[in-house]
Coordinates of C-alpha atoms and ligand atoms in Angstrom, one line a residue:
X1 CA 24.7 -35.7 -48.8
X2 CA 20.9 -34.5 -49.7
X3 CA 19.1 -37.1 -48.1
X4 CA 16.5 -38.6 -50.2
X5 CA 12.9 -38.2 -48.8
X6 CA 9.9 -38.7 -50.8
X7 CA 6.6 -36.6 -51.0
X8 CA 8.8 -34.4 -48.1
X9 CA 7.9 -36.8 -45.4
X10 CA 10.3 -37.1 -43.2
X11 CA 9.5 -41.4 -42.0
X12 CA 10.9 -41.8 -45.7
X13 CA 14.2 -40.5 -45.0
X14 CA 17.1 -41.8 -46.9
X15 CA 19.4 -42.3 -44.1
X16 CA 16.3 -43.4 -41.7
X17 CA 16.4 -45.6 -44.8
X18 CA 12.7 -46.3 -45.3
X19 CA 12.8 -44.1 -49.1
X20 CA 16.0 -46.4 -50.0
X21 CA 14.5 -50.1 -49.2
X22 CA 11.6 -49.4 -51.1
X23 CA 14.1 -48.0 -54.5
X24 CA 16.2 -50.8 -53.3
X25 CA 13.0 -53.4 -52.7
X26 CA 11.5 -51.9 -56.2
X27 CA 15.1 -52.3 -58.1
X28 CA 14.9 -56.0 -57.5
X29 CA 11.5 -56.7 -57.8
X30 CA 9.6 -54.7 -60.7
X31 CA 10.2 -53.9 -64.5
X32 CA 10.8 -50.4 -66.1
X33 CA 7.0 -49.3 -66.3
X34 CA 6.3 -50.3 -62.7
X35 CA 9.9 -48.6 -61.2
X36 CA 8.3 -45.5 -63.8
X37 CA 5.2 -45.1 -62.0
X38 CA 5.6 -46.5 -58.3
X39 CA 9.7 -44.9 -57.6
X40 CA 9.7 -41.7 -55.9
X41 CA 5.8 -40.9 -56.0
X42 CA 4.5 -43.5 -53.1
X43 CA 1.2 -42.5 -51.2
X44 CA 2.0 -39.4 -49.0
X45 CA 1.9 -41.6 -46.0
X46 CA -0.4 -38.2 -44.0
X47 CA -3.1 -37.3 -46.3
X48 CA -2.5 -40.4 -48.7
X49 CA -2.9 -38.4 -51.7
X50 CA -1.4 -40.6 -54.8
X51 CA 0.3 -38.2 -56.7
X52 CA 3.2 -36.0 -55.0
X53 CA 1.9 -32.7 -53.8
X54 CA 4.3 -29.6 -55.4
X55 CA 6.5 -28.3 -52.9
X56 CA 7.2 -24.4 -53.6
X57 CA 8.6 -23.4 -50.4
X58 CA 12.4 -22.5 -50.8
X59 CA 13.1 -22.6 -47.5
X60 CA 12.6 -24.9 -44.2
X61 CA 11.6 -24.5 -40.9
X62 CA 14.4 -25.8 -38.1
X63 CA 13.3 -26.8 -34.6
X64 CA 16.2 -25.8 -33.4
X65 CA 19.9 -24.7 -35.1
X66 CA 20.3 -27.4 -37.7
X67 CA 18.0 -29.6 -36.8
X68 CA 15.4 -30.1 -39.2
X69 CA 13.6 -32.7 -41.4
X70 CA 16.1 -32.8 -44.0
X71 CA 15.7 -30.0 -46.0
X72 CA 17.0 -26.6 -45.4
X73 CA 16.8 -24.6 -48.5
X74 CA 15.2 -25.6 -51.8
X75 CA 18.6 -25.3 -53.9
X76 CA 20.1 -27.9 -51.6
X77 CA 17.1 -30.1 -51.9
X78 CA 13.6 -30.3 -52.1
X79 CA 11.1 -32.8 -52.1
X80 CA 10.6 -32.8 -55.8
X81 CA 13.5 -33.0 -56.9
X82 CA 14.5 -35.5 -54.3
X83 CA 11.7 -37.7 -55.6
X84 CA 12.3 -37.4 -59.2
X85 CA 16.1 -38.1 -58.4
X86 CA 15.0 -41.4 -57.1
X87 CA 12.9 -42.1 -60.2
X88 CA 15.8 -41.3 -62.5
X89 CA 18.3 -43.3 -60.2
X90 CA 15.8 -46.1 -60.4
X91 CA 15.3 -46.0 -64.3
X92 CA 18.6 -45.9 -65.3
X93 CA 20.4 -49.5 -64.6
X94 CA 22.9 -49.6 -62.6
X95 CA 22.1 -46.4 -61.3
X96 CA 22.4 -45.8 -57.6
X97 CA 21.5 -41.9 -57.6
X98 CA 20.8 -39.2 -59.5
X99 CA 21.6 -35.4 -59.4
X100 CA 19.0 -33.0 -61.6
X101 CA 19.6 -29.2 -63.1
X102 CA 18.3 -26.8 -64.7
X103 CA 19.4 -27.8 -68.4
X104 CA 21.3 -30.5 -70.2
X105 CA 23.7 -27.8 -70.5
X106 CA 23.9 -26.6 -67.6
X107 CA 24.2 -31.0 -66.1
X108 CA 27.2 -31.0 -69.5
X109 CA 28.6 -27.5 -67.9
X110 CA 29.3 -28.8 -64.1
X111 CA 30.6 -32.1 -65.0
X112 CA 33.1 -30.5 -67.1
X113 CA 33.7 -27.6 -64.3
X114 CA 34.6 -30.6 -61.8
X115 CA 37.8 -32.1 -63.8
X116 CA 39.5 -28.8 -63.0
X117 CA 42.2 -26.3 -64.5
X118 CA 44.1 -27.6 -67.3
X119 CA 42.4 -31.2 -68.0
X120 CA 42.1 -32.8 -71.0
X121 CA 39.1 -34.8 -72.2
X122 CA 38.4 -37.2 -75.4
X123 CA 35.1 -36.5 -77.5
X124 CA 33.0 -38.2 -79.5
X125 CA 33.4 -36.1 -82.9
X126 CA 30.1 -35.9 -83.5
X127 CA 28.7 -34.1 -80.0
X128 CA 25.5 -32.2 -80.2
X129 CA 26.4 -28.4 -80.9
X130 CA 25.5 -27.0 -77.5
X131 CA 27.9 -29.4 -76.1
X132 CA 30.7 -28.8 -78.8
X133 CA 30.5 -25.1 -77.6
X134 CA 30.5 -25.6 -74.0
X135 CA 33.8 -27.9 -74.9
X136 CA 35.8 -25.6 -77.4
X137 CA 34.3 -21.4 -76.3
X138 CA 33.8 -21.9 -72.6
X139 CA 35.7 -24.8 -70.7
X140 CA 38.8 -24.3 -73.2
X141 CA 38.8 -20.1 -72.2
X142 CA 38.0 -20.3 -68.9
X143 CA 39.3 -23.7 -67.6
X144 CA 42.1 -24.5 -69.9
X145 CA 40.3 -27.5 -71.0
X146 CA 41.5 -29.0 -74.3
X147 CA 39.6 -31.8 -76.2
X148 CA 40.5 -33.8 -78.6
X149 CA 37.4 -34.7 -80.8
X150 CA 37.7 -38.3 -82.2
X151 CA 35.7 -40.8 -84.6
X152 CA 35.2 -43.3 -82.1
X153 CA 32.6 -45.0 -84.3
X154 CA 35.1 -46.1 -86.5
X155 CA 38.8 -45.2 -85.4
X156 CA 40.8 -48.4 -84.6
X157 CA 42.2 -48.8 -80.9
X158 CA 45.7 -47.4 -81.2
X159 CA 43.9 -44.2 -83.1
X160 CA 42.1 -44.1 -79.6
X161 CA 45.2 -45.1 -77.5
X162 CA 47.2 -42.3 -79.1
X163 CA 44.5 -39.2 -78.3
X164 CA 45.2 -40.9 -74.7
X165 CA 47.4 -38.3 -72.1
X166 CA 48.8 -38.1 -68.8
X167 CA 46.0 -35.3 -68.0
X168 CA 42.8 -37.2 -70.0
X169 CA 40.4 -37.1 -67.3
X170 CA 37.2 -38.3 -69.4
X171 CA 36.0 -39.6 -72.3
X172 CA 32.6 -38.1 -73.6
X173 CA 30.1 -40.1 -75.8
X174 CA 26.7 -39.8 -77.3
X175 CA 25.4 -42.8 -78.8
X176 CA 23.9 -42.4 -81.4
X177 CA 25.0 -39.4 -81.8
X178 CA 23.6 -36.2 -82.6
X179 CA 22.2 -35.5 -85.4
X180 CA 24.3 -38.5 -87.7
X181 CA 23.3 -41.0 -85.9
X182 CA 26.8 -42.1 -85.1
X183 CA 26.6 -45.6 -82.8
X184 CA 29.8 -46.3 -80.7
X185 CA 30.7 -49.3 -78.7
X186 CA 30.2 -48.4 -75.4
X187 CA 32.1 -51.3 -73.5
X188 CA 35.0 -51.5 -76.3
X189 CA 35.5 -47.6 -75.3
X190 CA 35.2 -48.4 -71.7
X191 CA 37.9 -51.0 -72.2
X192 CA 40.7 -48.7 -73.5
X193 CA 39.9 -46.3 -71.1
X194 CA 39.9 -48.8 -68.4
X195 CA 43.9 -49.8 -69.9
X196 CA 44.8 -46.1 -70.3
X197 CA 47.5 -44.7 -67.3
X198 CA 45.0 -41.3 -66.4
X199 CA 41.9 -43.5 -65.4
X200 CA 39.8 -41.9 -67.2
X201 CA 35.8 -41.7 -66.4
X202 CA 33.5 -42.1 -69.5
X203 CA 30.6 -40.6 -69.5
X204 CA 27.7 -41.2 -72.1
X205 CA 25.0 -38.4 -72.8
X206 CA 22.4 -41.0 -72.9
X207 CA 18.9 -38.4 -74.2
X208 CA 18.8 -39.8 -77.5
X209 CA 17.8 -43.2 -76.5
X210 CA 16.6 -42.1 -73.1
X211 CA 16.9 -44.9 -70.3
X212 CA 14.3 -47.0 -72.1
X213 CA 16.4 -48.1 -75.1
X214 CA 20.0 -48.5 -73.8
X215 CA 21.9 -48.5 -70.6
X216 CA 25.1 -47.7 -70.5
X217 CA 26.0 -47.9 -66.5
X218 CA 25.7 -51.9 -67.5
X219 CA 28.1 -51.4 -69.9
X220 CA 30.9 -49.9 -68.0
X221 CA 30.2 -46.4 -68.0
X222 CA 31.0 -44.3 -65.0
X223 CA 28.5 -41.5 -65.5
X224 CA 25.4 -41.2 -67.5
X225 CA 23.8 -37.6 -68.5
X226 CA 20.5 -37.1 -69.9
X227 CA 19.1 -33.8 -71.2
X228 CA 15.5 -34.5 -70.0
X229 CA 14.0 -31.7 -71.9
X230 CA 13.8 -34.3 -74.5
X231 CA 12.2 -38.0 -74.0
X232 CA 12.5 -38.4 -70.0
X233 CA 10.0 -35.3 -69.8
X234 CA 8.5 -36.1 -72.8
X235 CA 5.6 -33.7 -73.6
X236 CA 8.2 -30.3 -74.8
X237 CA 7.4 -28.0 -71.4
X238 CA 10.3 -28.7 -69.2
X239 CA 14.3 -27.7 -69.9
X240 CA 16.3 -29.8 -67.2
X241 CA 19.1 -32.0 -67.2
X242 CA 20.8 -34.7 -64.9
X243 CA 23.5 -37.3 -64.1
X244 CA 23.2 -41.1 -62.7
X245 CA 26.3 -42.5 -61.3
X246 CA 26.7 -45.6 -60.2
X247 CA 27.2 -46.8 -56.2
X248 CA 30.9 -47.4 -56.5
X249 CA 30.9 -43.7 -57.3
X250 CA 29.7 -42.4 -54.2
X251 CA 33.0 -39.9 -53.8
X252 CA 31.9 -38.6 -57.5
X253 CA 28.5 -38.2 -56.7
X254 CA 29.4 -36.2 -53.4
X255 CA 31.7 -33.5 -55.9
X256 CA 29.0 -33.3 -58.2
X257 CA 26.3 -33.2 -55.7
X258 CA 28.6 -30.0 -54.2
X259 CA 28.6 -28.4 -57.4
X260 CA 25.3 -28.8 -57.8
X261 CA 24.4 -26.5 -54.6
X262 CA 27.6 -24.5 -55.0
X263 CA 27.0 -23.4 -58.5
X264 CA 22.8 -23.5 -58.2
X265 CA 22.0 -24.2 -61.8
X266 CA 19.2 -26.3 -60.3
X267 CA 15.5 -27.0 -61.8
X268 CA 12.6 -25.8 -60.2
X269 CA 10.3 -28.2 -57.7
X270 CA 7.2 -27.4 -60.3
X271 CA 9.7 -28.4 -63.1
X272 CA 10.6 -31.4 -61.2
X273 CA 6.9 -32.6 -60.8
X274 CA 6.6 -32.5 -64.2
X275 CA 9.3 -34.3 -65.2
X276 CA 8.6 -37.1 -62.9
X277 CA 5.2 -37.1 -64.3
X278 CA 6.3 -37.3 -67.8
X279 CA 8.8 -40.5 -66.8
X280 CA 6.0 -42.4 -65.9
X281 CA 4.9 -42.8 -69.1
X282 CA 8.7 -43.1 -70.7
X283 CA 8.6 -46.9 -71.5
X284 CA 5.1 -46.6 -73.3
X285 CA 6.2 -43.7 -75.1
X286 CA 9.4 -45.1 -76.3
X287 CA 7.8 -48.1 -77.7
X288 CA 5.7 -45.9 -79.4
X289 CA 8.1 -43.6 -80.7
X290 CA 10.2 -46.7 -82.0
X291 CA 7.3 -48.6 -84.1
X292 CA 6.5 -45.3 -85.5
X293 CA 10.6 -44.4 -86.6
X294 CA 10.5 -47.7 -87.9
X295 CA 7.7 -47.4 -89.9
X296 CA 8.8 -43.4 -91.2
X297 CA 12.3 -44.4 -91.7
X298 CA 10.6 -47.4 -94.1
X299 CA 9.1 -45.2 -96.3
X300 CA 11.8 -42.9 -96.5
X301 CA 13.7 -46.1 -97.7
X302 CA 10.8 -46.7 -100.6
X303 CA 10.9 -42.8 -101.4
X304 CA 13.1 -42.2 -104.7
X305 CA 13.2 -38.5 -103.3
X306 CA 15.5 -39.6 -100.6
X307 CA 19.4 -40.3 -100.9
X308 CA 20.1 -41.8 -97.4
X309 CA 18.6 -43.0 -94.3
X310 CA 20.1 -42.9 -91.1
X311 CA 17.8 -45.3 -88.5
X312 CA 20.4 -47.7 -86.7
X313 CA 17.1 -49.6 -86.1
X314 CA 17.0 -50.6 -90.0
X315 CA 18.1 -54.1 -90.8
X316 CA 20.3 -52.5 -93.6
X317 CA 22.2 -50.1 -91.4
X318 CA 25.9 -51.0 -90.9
X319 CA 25.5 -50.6 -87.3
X320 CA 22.3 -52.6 -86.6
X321 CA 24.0 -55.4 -85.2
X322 CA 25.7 -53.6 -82.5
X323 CA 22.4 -51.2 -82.0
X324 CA 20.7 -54.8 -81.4
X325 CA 23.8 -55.6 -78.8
X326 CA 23.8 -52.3 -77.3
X327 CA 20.0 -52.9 -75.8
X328 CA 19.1 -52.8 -72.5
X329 CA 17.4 -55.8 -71.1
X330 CA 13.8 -54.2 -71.2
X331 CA 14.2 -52.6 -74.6
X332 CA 15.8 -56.2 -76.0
X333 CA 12.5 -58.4 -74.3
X334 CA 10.6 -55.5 -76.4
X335 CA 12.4 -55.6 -79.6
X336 CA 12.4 -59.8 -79.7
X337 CA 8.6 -59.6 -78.8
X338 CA 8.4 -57.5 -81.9
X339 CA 10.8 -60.0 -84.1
X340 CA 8.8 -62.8 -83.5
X341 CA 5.3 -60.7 -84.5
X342 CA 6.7 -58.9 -87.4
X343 CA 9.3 -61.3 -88.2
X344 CA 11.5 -60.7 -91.6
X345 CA 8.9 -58.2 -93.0
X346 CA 10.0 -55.6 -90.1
X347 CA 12.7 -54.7 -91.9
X348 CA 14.7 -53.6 -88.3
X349 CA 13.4 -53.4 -85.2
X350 CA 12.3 -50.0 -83.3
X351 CA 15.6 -48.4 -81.7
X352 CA 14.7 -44.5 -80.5
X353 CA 12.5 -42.1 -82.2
X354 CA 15.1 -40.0 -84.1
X355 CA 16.1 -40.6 -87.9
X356 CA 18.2 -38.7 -90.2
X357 CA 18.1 -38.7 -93.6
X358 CA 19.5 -36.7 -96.3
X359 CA 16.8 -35.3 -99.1
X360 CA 17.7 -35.8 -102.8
X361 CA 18.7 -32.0 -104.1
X362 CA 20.3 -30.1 -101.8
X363 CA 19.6 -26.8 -99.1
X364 CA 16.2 -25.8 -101.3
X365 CA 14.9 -29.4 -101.2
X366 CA 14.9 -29.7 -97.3
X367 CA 14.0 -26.2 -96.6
X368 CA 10.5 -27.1 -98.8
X369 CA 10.0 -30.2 -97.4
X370 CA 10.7 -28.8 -93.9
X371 CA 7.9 -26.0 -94.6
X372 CA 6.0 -28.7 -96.7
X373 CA 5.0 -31.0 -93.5
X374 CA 1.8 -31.0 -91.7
X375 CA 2.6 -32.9 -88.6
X376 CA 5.9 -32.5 -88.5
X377 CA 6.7 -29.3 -87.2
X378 CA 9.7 -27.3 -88.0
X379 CA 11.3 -26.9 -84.9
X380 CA 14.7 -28.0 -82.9
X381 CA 14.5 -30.3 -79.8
X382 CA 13.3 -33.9 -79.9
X383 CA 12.2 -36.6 -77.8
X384 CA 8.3 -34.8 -77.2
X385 CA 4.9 -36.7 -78.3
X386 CA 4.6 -34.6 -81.1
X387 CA 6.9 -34.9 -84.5
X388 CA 9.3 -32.3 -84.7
X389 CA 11.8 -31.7 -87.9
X390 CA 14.7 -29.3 -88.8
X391 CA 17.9 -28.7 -90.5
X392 CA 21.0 -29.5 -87.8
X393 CA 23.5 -27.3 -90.3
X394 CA 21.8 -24.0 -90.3
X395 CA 19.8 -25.0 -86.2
X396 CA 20.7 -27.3 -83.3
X397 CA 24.5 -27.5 -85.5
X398 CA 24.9 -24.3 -86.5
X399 CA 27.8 -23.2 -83.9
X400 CA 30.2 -25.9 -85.5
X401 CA 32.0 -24.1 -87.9
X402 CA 31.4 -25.8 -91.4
X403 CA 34.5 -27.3 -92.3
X404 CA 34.0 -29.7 -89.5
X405 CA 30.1 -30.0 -90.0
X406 CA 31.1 -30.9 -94.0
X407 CA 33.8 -33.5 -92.4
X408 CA 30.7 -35.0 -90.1
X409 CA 28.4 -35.1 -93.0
X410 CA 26.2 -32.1 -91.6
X411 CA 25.5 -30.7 -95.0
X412 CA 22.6 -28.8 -96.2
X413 CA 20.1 -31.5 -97.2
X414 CA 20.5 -32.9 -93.8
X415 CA 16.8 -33.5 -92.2
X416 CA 16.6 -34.6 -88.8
X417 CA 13.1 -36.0 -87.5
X418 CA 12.0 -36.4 -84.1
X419 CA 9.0 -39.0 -84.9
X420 CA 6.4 -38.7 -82.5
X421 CA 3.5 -41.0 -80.8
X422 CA 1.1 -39.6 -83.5
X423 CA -1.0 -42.7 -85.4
X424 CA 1.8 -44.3 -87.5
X425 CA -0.2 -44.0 -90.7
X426 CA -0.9 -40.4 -90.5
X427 CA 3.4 -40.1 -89.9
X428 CA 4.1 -41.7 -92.8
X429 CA 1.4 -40.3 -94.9
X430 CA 2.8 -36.6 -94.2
X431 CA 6.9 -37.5 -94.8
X432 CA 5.1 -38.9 -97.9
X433 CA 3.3 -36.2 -99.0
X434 CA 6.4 -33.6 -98.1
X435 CA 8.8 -35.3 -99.7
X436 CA 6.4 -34.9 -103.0
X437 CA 6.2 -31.5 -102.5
X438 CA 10.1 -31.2 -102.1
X439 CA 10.7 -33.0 -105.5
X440 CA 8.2 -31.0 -107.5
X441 CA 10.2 -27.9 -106.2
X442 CA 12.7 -28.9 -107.8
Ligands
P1T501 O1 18.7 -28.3 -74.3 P1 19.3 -28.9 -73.0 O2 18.4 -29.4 -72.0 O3 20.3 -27.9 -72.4 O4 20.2 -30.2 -73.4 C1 21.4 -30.1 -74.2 C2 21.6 -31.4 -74.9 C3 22.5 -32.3 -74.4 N1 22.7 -33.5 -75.1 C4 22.0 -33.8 -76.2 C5 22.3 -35.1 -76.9 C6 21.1 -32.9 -76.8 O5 20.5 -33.2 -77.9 C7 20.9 -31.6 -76.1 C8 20.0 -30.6 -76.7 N2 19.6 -30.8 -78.0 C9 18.7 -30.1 -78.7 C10 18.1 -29.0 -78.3 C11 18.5 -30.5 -80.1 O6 17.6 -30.1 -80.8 O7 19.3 -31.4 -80.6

């Protein structure tokens, strides 16, 4: 196992155990902003500088034949992405480690390499496209991997039970999903999984709501994946990607933590100091981005321009009750503290930065509002401090073919917005000002 050693000193070695008491001691004893700032980036205990230095060597000296500090080559391990590892493994509860990569496709691509020839695994129907591809052009050709895509937002338990066979070897959720904003039941999914002869793992691909908002390790899930290009990183200059598994999972984490070396799709130590840089601001930013949704996904409400709004946060979504039980303890102290203050004039409560929505009019409407924004910029990805909008059919969805994108409600007046930590005023202001300009094109 890579042992875990923070700012590469070698007196916090993870089997020396020093690194591991103080995740451990920091686990039991601090909130979500404190683990944020203070896992993984103590004082280098020889020059006490605050802040991790950036380690670019890729390979390690040895005092003699394998005997060295812990690190031997940089794609086995290195001491930033050892240290953002522990912050990941420390923000995600019930997380007892954490394995980073190069993408969210690349993390989506080995997890689905290690069930083997000829396995069969159970999606959520609504998967984000990359992942849909991965599933159905790659792991189908070269791994005989067959999935069986299934509404598990709404089909009833012996719809699940009967997608069940002797070779399902994992059940794949996002919650909410991407980009309809989907919102399964993690622990009732976990529950017919638990009952089903394979064993199945479930996994959940957790970026959306980013460790902040939910945590689905609590739940029951085996393996969480985040894409942390999007809100883990935060600021839109980092594509990486990694899995938290539980401590009853250690023989997992070993097989993944193999492929990780043995494959090498592994992010760089500069990418990795960024990463971790940008986590230490994830609970501040989250809050941020989840007043401001709220607030957007109001006005789209008002807006006569608009047909539908997709914000599980929004009192008069179907699903708000289980987005409100689905919270993780930090986000639910957050979201009562903002109850009590706002009280029945919130309307909802703050739940992620991402909205959906679909534009009255159809393709010509949300191409003109898309172009029409000022702060908003037309782009794909999501989860940065800036506002980002586009069209999933014809972007981030276009490799599902369109039948299924029309059975998913991915249709061409389909706006996704990635609401930013921009003043709230000035957010709402511009969706108010597009969606004008979107009508009078009409
Ligand atoms: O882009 P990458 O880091 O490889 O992550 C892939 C990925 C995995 N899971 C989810 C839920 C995602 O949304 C993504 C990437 N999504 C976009 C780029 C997008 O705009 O939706």
């Amino acid at each position: 196992m890579s042992p875990v050693i923070l700012n590469g000193d070698s007196s916090h070695h993870a089997n020396g155990t020093n690194g591991i008491n103080s995740i451990k001691e920091h686990v039991s004893l601090d909130g979500f902003g404190t683990r944020a700032i203070h896992v993984g980036s103590e004082p280098n205990p020889e020059t006490g500088a605050v802040i991790p230095s950036i380690s670019l060597s890729t390979t390690y000296k040895q005092d003699g034949v394998g005997n060295h500090k812990g690190f031997e080559y940089s794609r086995s391990g290195n001491p930033n992405r050892n240290a953002l590892e522990a912050t990941l493994a420390a923000l995600e509860s019930g997380g007892s480690s954490a394995i980073a990569f190069s993408s969210g496709s690349a993390t989506t691509a080995t997890v689905l390499q290690s069930l083997g020839p000829d396995a069969h695994i159970i999606s959520v129907n609504d998967v984000y496209g990359g992942t849909f591809r991965y599933m159905t052009r790659v792991a189908a050709v070269n791994q005989g991997l067959e999935t069986t895509f299934v509404d598990l937002e709404n089909a009833d338990d012996d719809t699940i039970r009967a997608a069940f066979r002797h070779n399902t070897k994992l059940i794949w959720i996002e919650s909410p999903t991407n980009p309809t904003l989907r919102l399964i039941d993690i622990p009732r999914i976990v529950s017919l999984a638990h009952e089903a002869p394979s064993h199945p793992l479930v996994l959940v691909d957790n970026t959306f709501l980013s460790p902040f908002y939910q945590s689905p390790l609590v739940l029951g899930a085996d393996i969480v994946l985040h894409s942390l290009t999007k809100y883990v990183n935060g600021h839109s200059d980092v594509v990486m990607g990694a899995l938290i598994l539980p401590a009853h999972h250690a023989a997992l984490t070993e097989k993944l933590r193999f492929l990780q070396n043995a494959i090498g799709a592994v992010p760089s130590a500069y990418d990795c100091w960024l990463a971790q840089r940008g986590a230490k601001t994830l609970h501040l930013r989250m809050k941020a981005h989840g007043t401001n949704a709220l607030a957007v996904a109001r006005a789209l409400q008002r807006s006569p321009h608009v047909e539908e709004v997709i914000y599980p946060g929004l009192s008069t979504h179907p699903r708000n009750d289980l987005a409100y039980r689905s919270l993780s303890s930090q986000a639910r102290t957050f979201v009562d503290k903002y109850l009590k203050a706002n009280g029945d004039d919130a309307g909802g409560f703050p739940y992620g930065g991402m909205i959906s929505f679909r534009i009255r009019g159809g393709a010509a409407q949300a191409e003109k509002f898309l172009t029409a924004t000022r702060l908003f910029t037309l782009a794909e990805s999501l989860g940065g401090v800036e506002s980002l909008a586009e069209l999933p059919a014809q972007m981030t969805h276009g490799s599902i073919p369109p039948a299924e994108r029309a059975l998913l409600g991915i249709g061409d007046n389909l706006v996704r917005l990635s609401v930013g930590v921009e003043e709230e005023e000035d957010l709402v202001a511009d969706v108010e000002q597009a969606l004008e300009v979107a009508a009078a094109s009409a």
